PDB file of C-alpha atoms in Angstrom:
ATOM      1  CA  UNK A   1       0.000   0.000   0.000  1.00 55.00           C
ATOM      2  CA  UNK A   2       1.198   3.258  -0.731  1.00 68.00           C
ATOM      3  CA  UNK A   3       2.296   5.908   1.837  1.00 79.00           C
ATOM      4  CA  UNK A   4      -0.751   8.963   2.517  1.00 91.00           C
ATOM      5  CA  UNK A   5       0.302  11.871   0.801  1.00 97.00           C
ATOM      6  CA  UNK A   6       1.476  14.598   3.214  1.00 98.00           C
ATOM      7  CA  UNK A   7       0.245  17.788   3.652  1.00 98.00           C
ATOM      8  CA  UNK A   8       1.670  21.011   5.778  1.00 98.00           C
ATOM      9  CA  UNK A   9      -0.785  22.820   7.733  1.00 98.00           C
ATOM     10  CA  UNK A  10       0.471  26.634   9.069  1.00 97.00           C
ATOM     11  CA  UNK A  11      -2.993  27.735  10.903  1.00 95.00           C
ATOM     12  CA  UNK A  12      -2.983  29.553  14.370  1.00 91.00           C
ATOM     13  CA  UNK A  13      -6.468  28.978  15.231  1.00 93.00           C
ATOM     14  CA  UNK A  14      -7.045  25.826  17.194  1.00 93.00           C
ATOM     15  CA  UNK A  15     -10.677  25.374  15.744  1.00 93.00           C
ATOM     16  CA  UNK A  16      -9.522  25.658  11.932  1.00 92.00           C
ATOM     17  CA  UNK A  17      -6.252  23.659  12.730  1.00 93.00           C
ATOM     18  CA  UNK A  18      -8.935  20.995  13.945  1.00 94.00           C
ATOM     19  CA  UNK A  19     -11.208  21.129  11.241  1.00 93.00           C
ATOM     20  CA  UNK A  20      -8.868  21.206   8.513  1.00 94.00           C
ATOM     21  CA  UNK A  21      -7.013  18.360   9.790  1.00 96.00           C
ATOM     22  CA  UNK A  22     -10.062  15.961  10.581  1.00 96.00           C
ATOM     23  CA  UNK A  23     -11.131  16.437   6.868  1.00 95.00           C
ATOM     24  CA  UNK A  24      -7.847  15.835   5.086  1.00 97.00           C
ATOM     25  CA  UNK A  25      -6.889  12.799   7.241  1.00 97.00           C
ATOM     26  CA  UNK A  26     -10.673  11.605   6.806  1.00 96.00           C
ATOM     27  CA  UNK A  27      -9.714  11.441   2.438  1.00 96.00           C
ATOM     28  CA  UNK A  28      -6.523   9.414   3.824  1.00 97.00           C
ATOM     29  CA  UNK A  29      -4.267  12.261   3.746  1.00 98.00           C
ATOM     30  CA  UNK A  30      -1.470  12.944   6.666  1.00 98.00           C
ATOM     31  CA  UNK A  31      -1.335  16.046   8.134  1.00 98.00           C
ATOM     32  CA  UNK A  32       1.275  18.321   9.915  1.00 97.00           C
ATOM     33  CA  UNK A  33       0.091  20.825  11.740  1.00 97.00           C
ATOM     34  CA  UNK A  34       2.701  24.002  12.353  1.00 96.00           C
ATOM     35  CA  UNK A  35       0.544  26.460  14.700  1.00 93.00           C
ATOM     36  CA  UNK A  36       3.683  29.195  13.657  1.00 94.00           C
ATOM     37  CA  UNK A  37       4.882  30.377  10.407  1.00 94.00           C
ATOM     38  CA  UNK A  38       7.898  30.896  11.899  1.00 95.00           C
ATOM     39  CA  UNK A  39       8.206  27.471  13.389  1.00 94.00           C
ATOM     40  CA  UNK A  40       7.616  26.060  10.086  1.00 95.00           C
ATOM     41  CA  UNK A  41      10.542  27.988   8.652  1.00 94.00           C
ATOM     42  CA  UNK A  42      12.638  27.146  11.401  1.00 93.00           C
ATOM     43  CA  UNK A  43      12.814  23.945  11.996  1.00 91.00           C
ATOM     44  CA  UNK A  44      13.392  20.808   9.414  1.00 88.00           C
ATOM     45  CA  UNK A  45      10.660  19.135   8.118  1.00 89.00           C
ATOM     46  CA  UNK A  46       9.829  16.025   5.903  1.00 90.00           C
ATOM     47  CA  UNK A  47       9.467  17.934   2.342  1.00 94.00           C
ATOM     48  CA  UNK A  48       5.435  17.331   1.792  1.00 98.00           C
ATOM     49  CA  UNK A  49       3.585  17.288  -1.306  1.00 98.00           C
ATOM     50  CA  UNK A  50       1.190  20.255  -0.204  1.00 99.00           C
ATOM     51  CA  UNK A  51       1.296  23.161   2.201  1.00 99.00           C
ATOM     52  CA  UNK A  52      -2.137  25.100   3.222  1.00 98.00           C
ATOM     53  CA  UNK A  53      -1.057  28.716   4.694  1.00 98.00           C
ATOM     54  CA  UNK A  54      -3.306  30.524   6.897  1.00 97.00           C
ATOM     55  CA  UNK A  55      -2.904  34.235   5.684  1.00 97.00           C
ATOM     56  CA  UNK A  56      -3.150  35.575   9.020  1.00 94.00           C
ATOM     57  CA  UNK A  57      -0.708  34.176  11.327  1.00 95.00           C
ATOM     58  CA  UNK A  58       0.318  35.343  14.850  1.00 89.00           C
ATOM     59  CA  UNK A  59       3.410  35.669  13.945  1.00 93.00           C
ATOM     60  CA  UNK A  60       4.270  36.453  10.475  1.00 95.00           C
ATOM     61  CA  UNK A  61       2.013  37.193   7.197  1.00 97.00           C
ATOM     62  CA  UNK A  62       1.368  34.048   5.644  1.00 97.00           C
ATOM     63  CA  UNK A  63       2.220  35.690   2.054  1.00 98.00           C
ATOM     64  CA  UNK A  64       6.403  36.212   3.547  1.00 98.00           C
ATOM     65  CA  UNK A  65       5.758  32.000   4.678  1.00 98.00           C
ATOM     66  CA  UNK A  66       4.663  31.644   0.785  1.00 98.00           C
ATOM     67  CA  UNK A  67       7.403  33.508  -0.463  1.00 98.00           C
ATOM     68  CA  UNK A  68      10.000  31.689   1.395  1.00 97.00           C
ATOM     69  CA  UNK A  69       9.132  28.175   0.204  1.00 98.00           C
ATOM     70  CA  UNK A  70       8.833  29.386  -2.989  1.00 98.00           C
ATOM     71  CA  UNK A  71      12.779  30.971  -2.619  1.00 97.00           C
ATOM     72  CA  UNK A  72      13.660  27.858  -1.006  1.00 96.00           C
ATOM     73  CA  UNK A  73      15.134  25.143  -3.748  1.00 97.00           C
ATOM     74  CA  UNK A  74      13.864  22.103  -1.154  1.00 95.00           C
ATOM     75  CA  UNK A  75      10.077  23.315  -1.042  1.00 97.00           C
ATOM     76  CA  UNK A  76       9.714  25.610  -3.888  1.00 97.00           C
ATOM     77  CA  UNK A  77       8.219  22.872  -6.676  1.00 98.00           C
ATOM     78  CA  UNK A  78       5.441  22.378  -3.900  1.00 98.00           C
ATOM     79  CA  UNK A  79       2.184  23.550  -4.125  1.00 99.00           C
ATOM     80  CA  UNK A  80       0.827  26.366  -1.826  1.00 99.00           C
ATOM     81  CA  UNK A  81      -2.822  26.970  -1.043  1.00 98.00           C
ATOM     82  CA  UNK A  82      -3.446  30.111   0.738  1.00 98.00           C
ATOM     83  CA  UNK A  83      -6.607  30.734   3.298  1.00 97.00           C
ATOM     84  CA  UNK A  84      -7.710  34.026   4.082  1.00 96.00           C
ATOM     85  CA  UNK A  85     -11.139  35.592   4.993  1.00 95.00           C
ATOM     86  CA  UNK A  86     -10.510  38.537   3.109  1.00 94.00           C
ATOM     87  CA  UNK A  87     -10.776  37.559  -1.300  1.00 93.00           C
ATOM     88  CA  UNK A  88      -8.544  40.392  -1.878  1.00 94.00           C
ATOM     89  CA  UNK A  89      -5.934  38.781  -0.588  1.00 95.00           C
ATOM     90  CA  UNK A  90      -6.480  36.083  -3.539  1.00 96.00           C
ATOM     91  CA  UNK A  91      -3.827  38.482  -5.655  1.00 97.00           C
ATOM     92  CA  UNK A  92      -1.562  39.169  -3.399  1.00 97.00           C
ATOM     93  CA  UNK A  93      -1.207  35.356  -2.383  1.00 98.00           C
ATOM     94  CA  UNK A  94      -0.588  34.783  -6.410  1.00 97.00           C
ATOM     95  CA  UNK A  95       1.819  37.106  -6.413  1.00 98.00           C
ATOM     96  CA  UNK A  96       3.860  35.397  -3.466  1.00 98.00           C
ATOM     97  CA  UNK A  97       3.735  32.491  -5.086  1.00 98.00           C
ATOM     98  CA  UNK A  98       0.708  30.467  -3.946  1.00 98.00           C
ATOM     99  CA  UNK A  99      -0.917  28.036  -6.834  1.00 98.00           C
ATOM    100  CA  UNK A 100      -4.682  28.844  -5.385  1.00 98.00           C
ATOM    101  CA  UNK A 101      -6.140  30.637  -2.928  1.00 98.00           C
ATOM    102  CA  UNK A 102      -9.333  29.633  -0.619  1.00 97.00           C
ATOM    103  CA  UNK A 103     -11.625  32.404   1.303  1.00 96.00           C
ATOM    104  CA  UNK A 104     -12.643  31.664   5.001  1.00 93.00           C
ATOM    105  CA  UNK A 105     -15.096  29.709   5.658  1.00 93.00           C
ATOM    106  CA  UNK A 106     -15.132  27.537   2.904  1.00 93.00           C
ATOM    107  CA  UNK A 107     -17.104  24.590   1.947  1.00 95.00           C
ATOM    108  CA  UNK A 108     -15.549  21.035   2.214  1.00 94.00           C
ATOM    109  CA  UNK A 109     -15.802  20.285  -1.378  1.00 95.00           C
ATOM    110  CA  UNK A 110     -13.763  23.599  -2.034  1.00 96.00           C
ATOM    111  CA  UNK A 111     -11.319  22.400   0.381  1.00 96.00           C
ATOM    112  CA  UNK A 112     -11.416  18.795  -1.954  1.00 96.00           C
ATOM    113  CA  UNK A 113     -11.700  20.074  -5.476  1.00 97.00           C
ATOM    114  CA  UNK A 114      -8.241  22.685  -4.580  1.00 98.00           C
ATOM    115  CA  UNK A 115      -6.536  20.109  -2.819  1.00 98.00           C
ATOM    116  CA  UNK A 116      -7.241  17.374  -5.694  1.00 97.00           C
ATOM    117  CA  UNK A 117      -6.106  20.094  -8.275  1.00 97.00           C
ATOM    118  CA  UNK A 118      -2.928  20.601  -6.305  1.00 98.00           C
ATOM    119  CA  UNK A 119      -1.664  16.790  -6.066  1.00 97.00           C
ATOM    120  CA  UNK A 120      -2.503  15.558  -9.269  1.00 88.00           C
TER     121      UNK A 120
END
């Protein structure tokens, strides 16, 4: 049997962290959560084959997470969803680097259809 594709998580609130998490592992993915942008750029991970970036982190913009793994040669072939509640930030994550964005709240099947799009 094959290994369950991996997928980075960087979401500071608990609830969404939860959510998010229950859903992906529920379609048989794994999931990492990082409750910190920065600790996700700080410490070493296992290279995934998704990240989901919460715009709004505590403790750094999500777009300067999204532009680091995008700079970085290890991570920057991997696709980057970006959350936000605000859709303006939709161009702004582009222009980071992000392959899609996904406005807060958002319906499951959003969640699957971007997800789906970004591992094939």
């Amino acid at each position: 049997m094959a290994a369950a594709q991996k997928i980075i998580i960087a979401e500071d609130d608990h609830g969404i962290q939860e959510v998010i998490r229950l859903i992906l592992e529920g379609w048989g993915y794994e999931v990492i959560i990082y409750r910190s942008g920065l600790d996700l750029i700080h410490n070493k991970f296992e290279v995934p084959h998704l990240f989901i970036l919460d715009k709004q982190l505590a403790d750094i913009d999500g777009l300067d997470v999204c532009k680091w793994l995008k700079e970085n040669p290890a991570t920057r072939h991997i696709p980057v969803i970006m959350v936000s509640t605000s859709p303006h930030i939709s161009k702004f994550a582009l222009k980071a680097g992000a392959d899609n964005f996904l406005e807060k709240p958002f319906k499951m099947q959003e969640l699957k259809e971007l997800v789906e799009k970004a591992l094939l």
